[in-house]
mmCIF file of C-alpha atoms in Angstrom:
data_model
loop_
_atom_site.group_PDB
_atom_site.id
_atom_site.type_symbol
_atom_site.label_atom_id
_atom_site.label_comp_id
_atom_site.label_asym_id
_atom_site.label_seq_id
_atom_site.Cartn_x
_atom_site.Cartn_y
_atom_site.Cartn_z
ATOM 1 C CA MET A 26 -22.662 -5.120 -2.630
ATOM 2 C CA GLN A 27 -21.193 -6.748 -5.760
ATOM 3 C CA LYS A 28 -22.603 -3.916 -7.891
ATOM 4 C CA ASP A 29 -20.825 -1.369 -5.687
ATOM 5 C CA ILE A 30 -17.551 -3.287 -5.966
ATOM 6 C CA ILE A 31 -17.833 -3.233 -9.759
ATOM 7 C CA LYS A 32 -18.939 0.427 -9.754
ATOM 8 C CA ALA A 33 -15.972 1.374 -7.542
ATOM 9 C CA ARG A 34 -13.377 -0.323 -9.792
ATOM 10 C CA LYS A 35 -11.216 1.713 -12.129
ATOM 11 C CA SER A 36 -11.588 -1.014 -14.734
ATOM 12 C CA GLY A 37 -11.918 -4.765 -14.518
ATOM 13 C CA ASP A 38 -8.743 -5.507 -16.423
ATOM 14 C CA THR A 39 -6.364 -3.183 -14.535
ATOM 15 C CA ASP A 40 -7.098 -4.468 -11.035
ATOM 16 C CA ASP A 41 -4.734 -6.937 -9.430
ATOM 17 C CA PRO A 42 -6.291 -10.360 -8.559
ATOM 18 C CA VAL A 43 -5.364 -9.900 -4.882
ATOM 19 C CA ASP A 44 -7.220 -6.584 -4.899
ATOM 20 C CA VAL A 45 -10.244 -8.100 -6.639
ATOM 21 C CA TYR A 46 -10.633 -11.211 -4.488
ATOM 22 C CA VAL A 47 -9.160 -10.180 -1.141
ATOM 23 C CA TYR A 48 -8.960 -6.426 -0.576
ATOM 24 C CA ASP A 49 -11.988 -5.149 -2.549
ATOM 25 C CA PRO A 50 -14.669 -7.159 -0.699
ATOM 26 C CA ILE A 51 -13.334 -5.861 2.625
ATOM 27 C CA ALA A 52 -12.638 -2.356 1.356
ATOM 28 C CA ILE A 53 -16.136 -1.862 -0.077
ATOM 29 C CA ARG A 54 -17.682 -2.574 3.327
ATOM 30 C CA LEU A 55 -15.309 -0.088 4.936
ATOM 31 C CA ALA A 56 -16.042 2.413 2.141
ATOM 32 C CA HIS A 57 -19.753 2.266 2.954
ATOM 33 C CA LEU A 58 -18.942 2.823 6.634
ATOM 34 C CA PHE A 59 -16.680 5.792 5.850
ATOM 35 C CA ILE A 60 -19.312 7.286 3.535
ATOM 36 C CA LYS A 61 -21.975 6.975 6.265
ATOM 37 C CA LEU A 62 -19.592 8.632 8.730
ATOM 38 C CA HIS A 63 -18.817 11.415 6.185
ATOM 39 C CA ILE A 64 -15.119 10.513 6.144
ATOM 40 C CA SER A 65 -13.459 11.654 2.930
ATOM 41 C CA ALA A 66 -11.251 9.596 0.652
ATOM 42 C CA ASN A 67 -8.277 11.780 1.598
ATOM 43 C CA ALA A 68 -8.905 11.078 5.296
ATOM 44 C CA VAL A 69 -8.951 7.351 4.498
ATOM 45 C CA SER A 70 -5.579 7.815 2.751
ATOM 46 C CA CYS A 71 -4.204 9.458 5.895
ATOM 47 C CA LEU A 72 -5.525 6.560 7.962
ATOM 48 C CA SER A 73 -3.773 4.204 5.548
ATOM 49 C CA VAL A 74 -0.420 5.908 6.055
ATOM 50 C CA GLY A 75 -0.896 5.712 9.814
ATOM 51 C CA PHE A 76 -1.434 1.963 9.714
ATOM 52 C CA GLY A 77 1.337 1.479 7.139
ATOM 53 C CA VAL A 78 3.964 3.326 9.166
ATOM 54 C CA LEU A 79 2.823 1.670 12.405
ATOM 55 C CA GLY A 80 3.100 -1.714 10.714
ATOM 56 C CA ALA A 81 6.587 -0.897 9.460
ATOM 57 C CA VAL A 82 7.701 0.138 12.942
ATOM 58 C CA LEU A 83 6.326 -3.124 14.347
ATOM 59 C CA LEU A 84 8.512 -5.091 11.896
ATOM 60 C CA TYR A 85 11.671 -3.819 13.606
ATOM 61 C CA PRO A 86 11.650 -5.691 16.954
ATOM 62 C CA GLN A 87 12.908 -9.279 17.087
ATOM 63 C CA ASN A 88 9.528 -10.497 18.336
ATOM 64 C CA LYS A 89 7.329 -12.670 16.135
ATOM 65 C CA LEU A 90 4.077 -11.616 17.791
ATOM 66 C CA ILE A 91 4.888 -7.929 17.356
ATOM 67 C CA ASN A 92 6.018 -8.619 13.769
ATOM 68 C CA LEU A 93 2.703 -10.389 13.111
ATOM 69 C CA ALA A 94 0.832 -7.340 14.392
ATOM 70 C CA GLY A 95 2.980 -5.238 12.034
ATOM 71 C CA MET A 96 2.083 -7.424 9.078
ATOM 72 C CA PHE A 97 -1.607 -7.133 10.000
ATOM 73 C CA CYS A 98 -1.282 -3.333 10.080
ATOM 74 C CA ILE A 99 0.431 -3.339 6.667
ATOM 75 C CA VAL A 100 -2.293 -5.520 5.147
ATOM 76 C CA PHE A 101 -4.949 -3.258 6.692
ATOM 77 C CA ALA A 102 -3.129 -0.243 5.191
ATOM 78 C CA ALA A 103 -3.367 -1.975 1.790
ATOM 79 C CA VAL A 104 -7.109 -2.506 2.313
ATOM 80 C CA LEU A 105 -7.474 1.178 3.190
ATOM 81 C CA ASP A 106 -5.467 2.036 0.064
ATOM 82 C CA CYS A 107 -8.141 0.252 -1.994
ATOM 83 C CA CYS A 108 -10.860 1.819 0.115
ATOM 84 C CA ASP A 109 -9.853 5.448 -0.447
ATOM 85 C CA GLY A 110 -10.326 5.119 -4.196
ATOM 86 C CA GLN A 111 -13.643 3.360 -3.701
ATOM 87 C CA VAL A 112 -14.887 6.153 -1.440
ATOM 88 C CA ALA A 113 -13.843 8.745 -4.032
ATOM 89 C CA ARG A 114 -15.472 6.891 -6.936
ATOM 90 C CA LEU A 115 -18.707 6.022 -5.076
ATOM 91 C CA THR A 116 -19.173 9.611 -3.866
ATOM 92 C CA HIS A 117 -17.885 11.196 -7.105
ATOM 93 C CA THR A 118 -15.393 13.239 -5.064
ATOM 94 C CA GLY A 119 -12.149 12.167 -6.722
ATOM 95 C CA THR A 120 -9.662 14.983 -7.325
ATOM 96 C CA GLN A 121 -6.178 15.357 -8.725
ATOM 97 C CA LEU A 122 -4.987 16.243 -5.209
ATOM 98 C CA GLY A 123 -6.491 13.007 -3.910
ATOM 99 C CA ARG A 124 -4.640 11.078 -6.600
ATOM 100 C CA ILE A 125 -1.378 12.730 -5.545
ATOM 101 C CA ILE A 126 -2.074 12.046 -1.854
ATOM 102 C CA ASP A 127 -2.752 8.395 -2.686
ATOM 103 C CA GLY A 128 0.600 8.092 -4.469
ATOM 104 C CA VAL A 129 2.464 9.832 -1.649
ATOM 105 C CA VAL A 130 0.821 7.545 0.919
ATOM 106 C CA ASP A 131 1.950 4.478 -1.027
ATOM 107 C CA SER A 132 5.502 5.817 -1.222
ATOM 108 C CA VAL A 133 5.624 6.685 2.477
ATOM 109 C CA ASN A 134 4.298 3.250 3.457
ATOM 110 C CA PHE A 135 6.859 1.403 1.330
ATOM 111 C CA ALA A 136 9.715 3.679 2.431
ATOM 112 C CA ALA A 137 8.802 3.035 6.072
ATOM 113 C CA ILE A 138 8.821 -0.723 5.482
ATOM 114 C CA TYR A 139 12.194 -0.601 3.724
ATOM 115 C CA LEU A 140 13.726 1.605 6.424
ATOM 116 C CA SER A 141 12.422 -0.566 9.244
ATOM 117 C CA LEU A 142 13.759 -3.731 7.640
ATOM 118 C CA GLY A 143 17.058 -1.973 6.891
ATOM 119 C CA PHE A 144 17.503 -0.933 10.527
ATOM 120 C CA ARG A 145 16.668 -4.450 11.615
ATOM 121 C CA MET A 146 19.098 -5.912 9.092
ATOM 122 C CA MET A 147 21.901 -3.651 10.402
ATOM 123 C CA GLN A 148 22.025 -5.820 13.523
ATOM 124 C CA GLU A 149 22.153 -9.113 11.629
ATOM 125 C CA ILE A 150 25.299 -11.043 10.730
ATOM 126 C CA ILE A 151 26.302 -11.087 7.060
ATOM 127 C CA PRO A 152 26.001 -14.731 5.909
ATOM 128 C CA PHE A 153 29.234 -16.741 6.041
ATOM 129 C CA THR A 154 31.016 -14.044 8.076
ATOM 130 C CA ASN A 155 31.235 -12.846 11.669
ATOM 131 C CA THR A 156 30.492 -9.263 10.661
ATOM 132 C CA ARG A 157 27.253 -7.381 11.200
ATOM 133 C CA TRP A 158 25.678 -5.666 8.224
ATOM 134 C CA GLY A 159 25.812 -2.226 9.852
ATOM 135 C CA LEU A 160 25.272 0.569 7.342
ATOM 136 C CA TYR A 161 25.933 -1.865 4.484
ATOM 137 C CA ALA A 162 22.384 -3.096 5.108
ATOM 138 C CA PHE A 163 21.148 -0.032 3.280
ATOM 139 C CA ILE A 164 22.783 -1.054 0.000
ATOM 140 C CA PRO A 165 20.145 -3.748 -0.722
ATOM 141 C CA VAL A 166 17.473 -1.551 0.891
ATOM 142 C CA VAL A 167 18.229 1.387 -1.425
ATOM 143 C CA VAL A 168 18.544 -0.841 -4.510
ATOM 144 C CA THR A 169 15.248 -2.560 -3.689
ATOM 145 C CA GLY A 170 13.542 0.777 -3.018
ATOM 146 C CA LEU A 171 14.757 2.252 -6.302
ATOM 147 C CA CYS A 172 13.628 -0.823 -8.239
ATOM 148 C CA HIS A 173 10.236 -0.700 -6.517
ATOM 149 C CA ALA A 174 9.857 3.021 -7.227
ATOM 150 C CA GLY A 175 10.620 2.501 -10.923
ATOM 151 C CA GLU A 176 8.224 -0.427 -11.181
ATOM 152 C CA SER A 177 5.488 1.530 -9.387
ATOM 153 C CA ARG A 178 5.880 4.531 -11.691
ATOM 154 C CA MET A 179 5.773 2.327 -14.779
ATOM 155 C CA ALA A 180 2.740 0.347 -13.561
ATOM 156 C CA ASP A 181 0.924 3.581 -12.688
ATOM 157 C CA TYR A 182 1.757 5.060 -16.092
ATOM 158 C CA VAL A 183 0.565 1.972 -17.974
ATOM 159 C CA ARG A 184 -2.624 1.801 -15.869
ATOM 160 C CA GLY A 185 -3.296 5.496 -16.465
ATOM 161 C CA LEU A 186 -2.694 5.133 -20.185
ATOM 162 C CA HIS A 187 -5.018 2.129 -20.300
ATOM 163 C CA LEU A 188 -7.747 4.019 -18.435
ATOM 164 C CA TYR A 189 -7.267 6.999 -20.762
ATOM 165 C CA PHE A 190 -7.943 4.818 -23.803
ATOM 166 C CA LEU A 191 -10.970 3.324 -22.064
ATOM 167 C CA GLY A 192 -12.305 6.879 -21.783
ATOM 168 C CA LYS A 193 -12.023 7.012 -17.987
ATOM 169 C CA LYS A 194 -10.202 9.897 -16.332
#
């Protein structure tokens, strides 16, 4: 199993420690299951977006148990996000389209989380006032989303450049 985890990695020095020690050991087991069931990496990406959006929706209600279920779904979506790449690398079926789908899935999942938290924040009182956030809630949501998008693009670019110089596509 450890050999498959190493084989499925892009490179040892570009993977995040949380991916390496938490998500990868779970994702590799799921990858083997998906491969046995002939489920493609792109289908795993679609499953990831389903869990990510469901998790985001479950963050909206003011109910801790439902919110906990939402967080579980979001973490499972992150595991599936690791898994789709592992399926593609282990089966040698990675494509440029799959890479694009993976990026779109990540963006959709994060956008859903930000929107859900923004809608929830609309109902909250602004600290030290008696006023609800209302539409002003989307100011920090949009700023945070834009910062996250920029950071994600830069991290992806640097990772891609690093892999290019390692001789991996």
